[in-house]
Amino acid sequence: MSGFCALCLTAAELCESHAIPKAFIRPILRANGGSAILMPIGPGKIRRGGDVLKGKLLCAQCEEMTNKEIDAPAIRFLTNLKQQVDRGDGLKGNFSAKEMAIFAVSVLWRASLIRGYTPVRIDRRMRERIRQLILDRDQSPLKLFSVRLGRLVDRTPGGFDGLSLAHFIFPPSGHVSGTAQQVVTMAMHGLIFELGFPRNRATSLQKPGYLKDGGLTISLPDYDIFQSEPIVAALVSGYGKDYRGHTTLKQKKTTRQNPTPELDIAE
């Protein structure tokens, strides 16, 4: 398919690009008969499927660059760190916070350009700033937004086990926090990412899991799945907790009625 590459803006044959990296998707599809466990495609719409956030977005050169220089290093680090945390050998590892933030926002950016999946929309000016961050990778995205990471756990009796959570995909979905901050949540490979626009205040960034601008150490504290409002709302709305014989999820009183509200991120 010919078109203009969304990253370098040149005319070229476009590749089939994945927002969530294929390295995270392949083992999930293999373990579940070719389908992902959870795929929110709009307010209240949940389905299983193998079509996991992909579309004709990038030229071959940009596709190779994002795969090798952005996705691959972050995936290797996150996979090793999660295995380390699972073994109980510590919550921290050495990796550039800036590079991890670029990885996180590149997933959001790619997802926002693929029609029919994410309710998060990025306005033109913000989308251009993110494009430049991904293309140049000189400036830190953490001056623009905050990023929080965690290892998904479920502490409820009879809840999701670690393998189930590792097979869970939650593409970027947004909500507005109690402090009027726009928050984008996404989950993959048993990990959760929260991107806050604009960035959190300095005092909030001292909490475990937040990436620190200029930092070279990343921690992966536990993050209970039921602490994430958009994930809980989506699960309650459209998906019974029946995977691997689990019981049905029950809606918490604090859950909002609109499970995946469309969120506009503007500069």
Short mmCIF file of N, CA, C and O in Angstrom, two decimals, residues 25-142:
data_model
loop_
_atom_site.label_atom_id
_atom_site.label_comp_id
_atom_site.label_asym_id
_atom_site.label_seq_id
_atom_site.Cartn_x
_atom_site.Cartn_y
_atom_site.Cartn_z
N ILE A 25 2.81 -9.52 21.57
CA ILE A 25 1.54 -10.07 21.10
C ILE A 25 1.65 -11.55 20.76
O ILE A 25 0.76 -12.34 21.09
N ARG A 26 2.75 -11.97 20.11
CA ARG A 26 2.87 -13.35 19.62
C ARG A 26 2.62 -14.41 20.68
O ARG A 26 1.84 -15.34 20.46
N PRO A 27 3.29 -14.34 21.85
CA PRO A 27 3.05 -15.39 22.84
C PRO A 27 1.63 -15.42 23.36
O PRO A 27 1.11 -16.48 23.73
N ILE A 28 0.96 -14.27 23.39
CA ILE A 28 -0.43 -14.22 23.83
C ILE A 28 -1.33 -14.92 22.83
O ILE A 28 -2.19 -15.74 23.20
N LEU A 29 -1.12 -14.65 21.55
CA LEU A 29 -1.93 -15.28 20.52
C LEU A 29 -1.68 -16.78 20.47
O LEU A 29 -2.62 -17.57 20.30
N ARG A 30 -0.42 -17.20 20.62
CA ARG A 30 -0.12 -18.63 20.61
C ARG A 30 -0.80 -19.35 21.76
O ARG A 30 -1.30 -20.47 21.61
N ALA A 31 -0.85 -18.72 22.91
CA ALA A 31 -1.42 -19.36 24.10
C ALA A 31 -2.94 -19.36 24.11
O ALA A 31 -3.56 -20.09 24.88
N ASN A 32 -3.55 -18.55 23.25
CA ASN A 32 -5.01 -18.39 23.30
C ASN A 32 -5.68 -18.67 21.96
O ASN A 32 -6.70 -18.05 21.63
N GLY A 33 -5.10 -19.59 21.20
CA GLY A 33 -5.73 -19.99 19.95
C GLY A 33 -5.84 -18.87 18.93
O GLY A 33 -6.79 -18.83 18.16
N GLY A 34 -4.90 -17.95 18.94
CA GLY A 34 -4.88 -16.88 17.96
C GLY A 34 -5.68 -15.65 18.33
O GLY A 34 -5.87 -14.76 17.49
N SER A 35 -6.14 -15.56 19.58
CA SER A 35 -6.91 -14.38 19.97
C SER A 35 -6.37 -13.81 21.27
O SER A 35 -5.80 -14.52 22.09
N ALA A 36 -6.55 -12.51 21.42
CA ALA A 36 -6.17 -11.83 22.65
C ALA A 36 -7.33 -11.87 23.64
O ALA A 36 -8.49 -11.98 23.25
N ILE A 37 -7.03 -11.76 24.92
CA ILE A 37 -8.05 -11.89 25.94
C ILE A 37 -9.01 -10.72 25.96
O ILE A 37 -10.22 -10.89 26.04
N LEU A 38 -8.50 -9.51 25.87
CA LEU A 38 -9.37 -8.35 26.00
C LEU A 38 -8.97 -7.30 24.99
O LEU A 38 -7.81 -6.94 24.87
N MET A 39 -9.95 -6.79 24.26
CA MET A 39 -9.67 -5.77 23.26
C MET A 39 -10.77 -4.72 23.28
O MET A 39 -11.83 -4.91 22.68
N PRO A 40 -10.59 -3.63 24.02
CA PRO A 40 -11.60 -2.57 23.96
C PRO A 40 -11.49 -1.82 22.64
O PRO A 40 -10.43 -1.34 22.29
N ILE A 41 -12.58 -1.74 21.90
CA ILE A 41 -12.56 -1.06 20.61
C ILE A 41 -13.50 0.14 20.61
O ILE A 41 -13.85 0.67 19.58
N GLY A 42 -13.92 0.57 21.77
CA GLY A 42 -14.82 1.71 21.90
C GLY A 42 -15.56 1.60 23.21
O GLY A 42 -15.44 0.61 23.92
N PRO A 43 -16.34 2.60 23.58
CA PRO A 43 -17.06 2.58 24.85
C PRO A 43 -17.94 1.35 24.99
O PRO A 43 -18.88 1.14 24.24
N GLY A 44 -17.60 0.50 25.95
CA GLY A 44 -18.41 -0.66 26.26
C GLY A 44 -18.28 -1.81 25.29
O GLY A 44 -19.00 -2.80 25.41
N LYS A 45 -17.37 -1.73 24.31
CA LYS A 45 -17.25 -2.77 23.30
C LYS A 45 -16.00 -3.60 23.56
O LYS A 45 -14.89 -3.11 23.46
N ILE A 46 -16.20 -4.85 23.91
CA ILE A 46 -15.10 -5.74 24.24
C ILE A 46 -15.17 -6.95 23.31
O ILE A 46 -16.25 -7.45 23.02
N ARG A 47 -14.03 -7.42 22.85
CA ARG A 47 -14.04 -8.63 22.04
C ARG A 47 -12.70 -9.34 22.14
O ARG A 47 -11.70 -8.76 22.55
N ARG A 48 -12.70 -10.61 21.78
CA ARG A 48 -11.47 -11.34 21.55
C ARG A 48 -11.08 -11.17 20.09
O ARG A 48 -11.93 -10.97 19.24
N GLY A 49 -9.79 -11.28 19.80
CA GLY A 49 -9.40 -11.20 18.40
C GLY A 49 -7.90 -11.24 18.22
O GLY A 49 -7.14 -11.03 19.16
N GLY A 50 -7.48 -11.53 17.00
CA GLY A 50 -6.06 -11.55 16.68
C GLY A 50 -5.60 -10.29 15.98
O GLY A 50 -4.41 -10.11 15.76
N ASP A 51 -6.53 -9.43 15.62
CA ASP A 51 -6.22 -8.16 14.98
C ASP A 51 -5.86 -7.14 16.04
O ASP A 51 -6.68 -6.31 16.42
N VAL A 52 -4.66 -7.18 16.55
CA VAL A 52 -4.29 -6.39 17.73
C VAL A 52 -3.55 -5.13 17.32
O VAL A 52 -2.33 -5.15 17.11
N LEU A 53 -4.28 -4.05 17.15
CA LEU A 53 -3.69 -2.74 16.93
C LEU A 53 -2.63 -2.73 15.84
O LEU A 53 -1.45 -2.54 16.09
N LYS A 54 -3.05 -2.94 14.60
CA LYS A 54 -2.11 -2.86 13.50
C LYS A 54 -2.74 -2.11 12.34
O LYS A 54 -3.96 -2.09 12.17
N GLY A 55 -1.88 -1.48 11.55
CA GLY A 55 -2.36 -0.71 10.41
C GLY A 55 -1.19 -0.27 9.55
O GLY A 55 -0.02 -0.37 9.94
N LYS A 56 -1.48 0.19 8.35
CA LYS A 56 -0.45 0.66 7.42
C LYS A 56 -0.06 2.08 7.80
O LYS A 56 -0.74 3.04 7.47
N LEU A 57 1.06 2.20 8.52
CA LEU A 57 1.46 3.51 9.06
C LEU A 57 2.83 3.97 8.60
O LEU A 57 3.01 5.14 8.25
N LEU A 58 3.83 3.09 8.64
CA LEU A 58 5.21 3.51 8.50
C LEU A 58 5.87 2.92 7.25
O LEU A 58 5.51 1.83 6.80
N CYS A 59 6.85 3.65 6.73
CA CYS A 59 7.67 3.12 5.65
C CYS A 59 8.61 2.05 6.22
O CYS A 59 8.76 1.93 7.45
N ALA A 60 9.26 1.30 5.35
CA ALA A 60 10.11 0.20 5.80
C ALA A 60 11.25 0.70 6.69
O ALA A 60 11.61 0.06 7.69
N GLN A 61 11.83 1.84 6.35
CA GLN A 61 12.96 2.36 7.13
C GLN A 61 12.52 2.77 8.53
O GLN A 61 13.19 2.45 9.52
N CYS A 62 11.39 3.46 8.64
CA CYS A 62 10.90 3.88 9.95
C CYS A 62 10.41 2.67 10.77
O CYS A 62 10.57 2.64 11.99
N GLU A 63 9.81 1.70 10.07
CA GLU A 63 9.37 0.49 10.77
C GLU A 63 10.57 -0.24 11.37
O GLU A 63 10.53 -0.67 12.53
N GLU A 64 11.64 -0.35 10.61
CA GLU A 64 12.85 -1.01 11.11
C GLU A 64 13.46 -0.22 12.26
O GLU A 64 13.90 -0.80 13.26
N MET A 65 13.48 1.11 12.13
CA MET A 65 14.06 1.94 13.18
C MET A 65 13.28 1.80 14.49
O MET A 65 13.87 1.61 15.55
N THR A 66 11.95 1.90 14.42
CA THR A 66 11.16 1.81 15.66
C THR A 66 11.27 0.43 16.28
O THR A 66 11.33 0.30 17.51
N ASN A 67 11.32 -0.61 15.44
CA ASN A 67 11.45 -1.96 15.97
C ASN A 67 12.78 -2.18 16.66
O ASN A 67 12.83 -2.72 17.78
N LYS A 68 13.87 -1.77 16.01
CA LYS A 68 15.21 -2.07 16.51
C LYS A 68 15.70 -1.09 17.58
O LYS A 68 16.37 -1.49 18.54
N GLU A 69 15.37 0.20 17.40
CA GLU A 69 15.97 1.21 18.26
C GLU A 69 15.06 1.64 19.41
O GLU A 69 15.56 2.16 20.42
N ILE A 70 13.76 1.45 19.27
CA ILE A 70 12.83 1.87 20.33
C ILE A 70 12.20 0.66 21.02
O ILE A 70 12.31 0.50 22.24
N ASP A 71 11.55 -0.22 20.23
CA ASP A 71 10.82 -1.34 20.83
C ASP A 71 11.75 -2.40 21.42
O ASP A 71 11.57 -2.80 22.58
N ALA A 72 12.70 -2.87 20.64
CA ALA A 72 13.50 -4.03 21.06
C ALA A 72 14.25 -3.80 22.38
O ALA A 72 14.19 -4.65 23.28
N PRO A 73 14.98 -2.67 22.54
CA PRO A 73 15.68 -2.49 23.82
C PRO A 73 14.72 -2.42 25.02
O PRO A 73 15.01 -2.99 26.07
N ALA A 74 13.60 -1.72 24.85
CA ALA A 74 12.64 -1.61 25.95
C ALA A 74 12.02 -2.96 26.27
O ALA A 74 11.83 -3.31 27.45
N ILE A 75 11.69 -3.74 25.24
CA ILE A 75 11.07 -5.05 25.46
C ILE A 75 12.04 -5.98 26.18
O ILE A 75 11.65 -6.70 27.12
N ARG A 76 13.30 -6.01 25.73
CA ARG A 76 14.29 -6.86 26.41
C ARG A 76 14.42 -6.49 27.88
O ARG A 76 14.43 -7.36 28.76
N PHE A 77 14.52 -5.18 28.14
CA PHE A 77 14.67 -4.75 29.53
C PHE A 77 13.43 -5.11 30.36
O PHE A 77 13.55 -5.66 31.46
N LEU A 78 12.25 -4.79 29.84
CA LEU A 78 11.03 -5.04 30.60
C LEU A 78 10.81 -6.52 30.84
O LEU A 78 10.37 -6.93 31.94
N THR A 79 11.11 -7.35 29.85
CA THR A 79 10.96 -8.80 30.02
C THR A 79 11.90 -9.31 31.11
O THR A 79 11.49 -10.08 31.98
N ASN A 80 13.15 -8.89 31.06
CA ASN A 80 14.12 -9.33 32.06
C ASN A 80 13.77 -8.80 33.45
O ASN A 80 13.89 -9.53 34.44
N LEU A 81 13.34 -7.53 33.52
CA LEU A 81 12.99 -6.95 34.82
C LEU A 81 11.77 -7.64 35.40
O LEU A 81 11.73 -7.94 36.60
N LYS A 82 10.77 -7.93 34.58
CA LYS A 82 9.58 -8.61 35.08
C LYS A 82 9.94 -10.00 35.59
O LYS A 82 9.44 -10.44 36.63
N GLN A 83 10.79 -10.73 34.88
CA GLN A 83 11.23 -12.04 35.35
C GLN A 83 11.97 -11.92 36.67
O GLN A 83 11.79 -12.76 37.58
N GLN A 84 12.78 -10.89 36.80
CA GLN A 84 13.50 -10.64 38.05
C GLN A 84 12.53 -10.38 39.20
O GLN A 84 12.67 -10.95 40.29
N VAL A 85 11.52 -9.53 38.94
CA VAL A 85 10.52 -9.22 39.98
C VAL A 85 9.71 -10.47 40.32
O VAL A 85 9.42 -10.74 41.49
N ASP A 86 9.34 -11.25 39.30
CA ASP A 86 8.57 -12.47 39.54
C ASP A 86 9.34 -13.45 40.44
O ASP A 86 8.74 -14.16 41.25
N ARG A 87 10.67 -13.48 40.30
CA ARG A 87 11.49 -14.36 41.12
C ARG A 87 11.70 -13.81 42.53
O ARG A 87 12.21 -14.52 43.40
N GLY A 88 11.36 -12.55 42.74
CA GLY A 88 11.58 -11.93 44.04
C GLY A 88 12.99 -11.42 44.22
O GLY A 88 13.46 -11.27 45.35
N ASP A 89 13.68 -11.12 43.10
CA ASP A 89 15.09 -10.72 43.17
C ASP A 89 15.28 -9.20 43.13
O ASP A 89 16.38 -8.72 42.89
N GLY A 90 14.22 -8.44 43.34
CA GLY A 90 14.34 -6.98 43.35
C GLY A 90 13.44 -6.33 42.33
O GLY A 90 13.02 -6.96 41.35
N LEU A 91 13.14 -5.05 42.58
CA LEU A 91 12.17 -4.33 41.77
C LEU A 91 12.79 -3.36 40.78
O LEU A 91 12.07 -2.69 40.06
N LYS A 92 14.12 -3.27 40.74
CA LYS A 92 14.76 -2.22 39.94
C LYS A 92 15.73 -2.79 38.92
O LYS A 92 16.27 -3.88 39.09
N GLY A 93 15.93 -2.01 37.86
CA GLY A 93 16.91 -2.34 36.84
C GLY A 93 17.42 -1.07 36.19
O GLY A 93 16.83 0.00 36.33
N ASN A 94 18.53 -1.20 35.48
CA ASN A 94 19.17 -0.04 34.86
C ASN A 94 18.72 0.12 33.41
O ASN A 94 18.96 -0.75 32.57
N PHE A 95 18.05 1.23 33.15
CA PHE A 95 17.57 1.56 31.80
C PHE A 95 17.25 3.05 31.79
O PHE A 95 16.83 3.61 32.81
N SER A 96 17.41 3.67 30.64
CA SER A 96 17.15 5.10 30.52
C SER A 96 15.66 5.40 30.64
O SER A 96 14.84 4.85 29.89
N ALA A 97 15.31 6.28 31.58
CA ALA A 97 13.91 6.68 31.74
C ALA A 97 13.40 7.39 30.50
O ALA A 97 12.24 7.22 30.09
N LYS A 98 14.27 8.16 29.85
CA LYS A 98 13.88 8.86 28.63
C LYS A 98 13.51 7.86 27.53
O LYS A 98 12.48 8.01 26.86
N GLU A 99 14.33 6.83 27.36
CA GLU A 99 14.07 5.84 26.31
C GLU A 99 12.81 5.04 26.61
O GLU A 99 12.06 4.69 25.69
N MET A 100 12.56 4.77 27.87
CA MET A 100 11.33 4.05 28.23
C MET A 100 10.10 4.92 27.97
O MET A 100 9.06 4.43 27.51
N ALA A 101 10.22 6.21 28.26
CA ALA A 101 9.11 7.13 27.99
C ALA A 101 8.85 7.23 26.49
O ALA A 101 7.69 7.30 26.06
N ILE A 102 9.91 7.24 25.67
CA ILE A 102 9.73 7.27 24.22
C ILE A 102 9.04 6.00 23.75
O ILE A 102 8.15 6.03 22.89
N PHE A 103 9.42 4.86 24.30
CA PHE A 103 8.74 3.60 23.96
C PHE A 103 7.26 3.69 24.29
O PHE A 103 6.40 3.35 23.46
N ALA A 104 6.94 4.16 25.50
CA ALA A 104 5.54 4.22 25.93
C ALA A 104 4.73 5.15 25.04
O ALA A 104 3.62 4.80 24.60
N VAL A 105 5.26 6.33 24.75
CA VAL A 105 4.48 7.29 23.96
C VAL A 105 4.41 6.86 22.50
O VAL A 105 3.46 7.19 21.78
N SER A 106 5.40 6.09 22.02
CA SER A 106 5.34 5.61 20.65
C SER A 106 4.21 4.61 20.47
O SER A 106 3.56 4.57 19.42
N VAL A 107 3.94 3.79 21.50
CA VAL A 107 2.80 2.88 21.46
C VAL A 107 1.50 3.67 21.39
O VAL A 107 0.62 3.39 20.57
N LEU A 108 1.38 4.69 22.24
CA LEU A 108 0.18 5.54 22.23
C LEU A 108 0.03 6.24 20.88
O LEU A 108 -1.07 6.28 20.31
N TRP A 109 1.12 6.81 20.37
CA TRP A 109 1.07 7.54 19.10
C TRP A 109 0.62 6.65 17.96
O TRP A 109 -0.27 7.00 17.19
N ARG A 110 1.20 5.46 17.86
CA ARG A 110 0.82 4.54 16.80
C ARG A 110 -0.64 4.10 16.95
O ARG A 110 -1.38 4.01 15.97
N ALA A 111 -1.04 3.82 18.18
CA ALA A 111 -2.42 3.39 18.41
C ALA A 111 -3.41 4.47 18.03
O ALA A 111 -4.48 4.19 17.49
N SER A 112 -3.06 5.73 18.29
CA SER A 112 -3.98 6.83 17.99
C SER A 112 -4.19 7.02 16.50
O SER A 112 -5.16 7.64 16.07
N LEU A 113 -3.26 6.48 15.69
CA LEU A 113 -3.35 6.62 14.24
C LEU A 113 -4.06 5.45 13.57
O LEU A 113 -4.31 5.48 12.36
N ILE A 114 -4.37 4.42 14.33
CA ILE A 114 -5.03 3.23 13.79
C ILE A 114 -6.52 3.34 14.09
O ILE A 114 -6.93 3.41 15.25
N ARG A 115 -7.32 3.35 13.06
CA ARG A 115 -8.75 3.56 13.24
C ARG A 115 -9.43 2.38 13.91
O ARG A 115 -9.07 1.24 13.69
N GLY A 116 -10.43 2.70 14.71
CA GLY A 116 -11.34 1.68 15.21
C GLY A 116 -10.96 1.00 16.50
O GLY A 116 -11.67 0.11 16.96
N TYR A 117 -9.83 1.42 17.14
CA TYR A 117 -9.42 0.72 18.34
C TYR A 117 -9.44 1.59 19.60
O TYR A 117 -10.13 1.32 20.55
N THR A 118 -8.63 2.63 19.59
CA THR A 118 -8.47 3.37 20.83
C THR A 118 -9.38 4.60 20.89
O THR A 118 -9.52 5.31 19.90
N PRO A 119 -9.99 4.87 22.04
CA PRO A 119 -10.79 6.08 22.19
C PRO A 119 -9.96 7.31 22.55
O PRO A 119 -10.50 8.34 22.87
N VAL A 120 -8.62 7.18 22.50
CA VAL A 120 -7.75 8.31 22.79
C VAL A 120 -7.40 9.03 21.49
O VAL A 120 -6.89 8.42 20.56
N ARG A 121 -7.69 10.31 21.44
CA ARG A 121 -7.36 11.12 20.27
C ARG A 121 -6.32 12.17 20.67
O ARG A 121 -6.40 12.75 21.75
N ILE A 122 -5.37 12.39 19.79
CA ILE A 122 -4.31 13.36 20.04
C ILE A 122 -4.44 14.48 19.02
O ILE A 122 -4.49 14.21 17.81
N ASP A 123 -4.51 15.71 19.49
CA ASP A 123 -4.70 16.81 18.54
C ASP A 123 -3.43 17.02 17.70
O ASP A 123 -2.37 16.46 17.98
N ARG A 124 -3.55 17.81 16.65
CA ARG A 124 -2.49 17.92 15.65
C ARG A 124 -1.18 18.40 16.24
O ARG A 124 -0.11 17.86 15.95
N ARG A 125 -1.23 19.43 17.10
CA ARG A 125 0.00 19.99 17.66
C ARG A 125 0.69 19.00 18.59
O ARG A 125 1.91 18.82 18.53
N MET A 126 -0.09 18.33 19.44
CA MET A 126 0.50 17.34 20.34
C MET A 126 1.03 16.15 19.55
O MET A 126 2.11 15.62 19.85
N ARG A 127 0.28 15.72 18.53
CA ARG A 127 0.73 14.59 17.71
C ARG A 127 2.06 14.92 17.02
O ARG A 127 2.95 14.07 16.92
N GLU A 128 2.22 16.17 16.57
CA GLU A 128 3.47 16.57 15.92
C GLU A 128 4.62 16.59 16.92
O GLU A 128 5.75 16.17 16.58
N ARG A 129 4.36 17.06 18.13
CA ARG A 129 5.43 17.06 19.14
C ARG A 129 5.87 15.64 19.46
O ARG A 129 7.07 15.37 19.61
N ILE A 130 4.91 14.73 19.57
CA ILE A 130 5.25 13.35 19.86
C ILE A 130 6.00 12.73 18.68
O ILE A 130 6.98 11.98 18.87
N ARG A 131 5.58 13.03 17.46
CA ARG A 131 6.29 12.52 16.28
C ARG A 131 7.75 12.94 16.29
O ARG A 131 8.65 12.12 16.03
N GLN A 132 8.02 14.21 16.61
CA GLN A 132 9.39 14.68 16.66
C GLN A 132 10.18 13.99 17.77
O GLN A 132 11.37 13.68 17.58
N LEU A 133 9.55 13.75 18.90
CA LEU A 133 10.22 13.05 19.99
C LEU A 133 10.64 11.65 19.58
O LEU A 133 11.73 11.17 19.91
N ILE A 134 9.75 10.96 18.86
CA ILE A 134 10.04 9.61 18.40
C ILE A 134 11.11 9.61 17.32
O ILE A 134 12.02 8.78 17.31
N LEU A 135 11.02 10.57 16.41
CA LEU A 135 11.94 10.62 15.27
C LEU A 135 13.34 11.04 15.69
O LEU A 135 14.34 10.45 15.25
N ASP A 136 13.46 12.05 16.55
CA ASP A 136 14.77 12.59 16.91
C ASP A 136 15.35 11.94 18.17
O ASP A 136 16.55 11.69 18.25
N ARG A 137 14.51 11.73 19.18
CA ARG A 137 14.89 11.08 20.44
C ARG A 137 16.03 11.81 21.17
O ARG A 137 16.81 11.20 21.89
N ASP A 138 16.10 13.11 20.97
CA ASP A 138 17.09 13.91 21.69
C ASP A 138 16.52 14.46 22.99
O ASP A 138 17.18 14.42 24.03
N GLN A 139 15.30 14.98 22.93
CA GLN A 139 14.69 15.58 24.11
C GLN A 139 13.91 14.53 24.90
O GLN A 139 13.44 13.53 24.34
N SER A 140 13.76 14.78 26.18
CA SER A 140 13.03 13.84 27.02
C SER A 140 11.54 14.11 26.97
O SER A 140 11.10 15.23 27.21
N PRO A 141 10.73 13.10 26.68
CA PRO A 141 9.27 13.27 26.71
C PRO A 141 8.75 13.57 28.11
O PRO A 141 7.62 14.05 28.26
N LEU A 142 9.56 13.28 29.13
CA LEU A 142 9.10 13.46 30.51
C LEU A 142 8.97 14.91 30.91
O LEU A 142 8.49 15.20 32.00
#
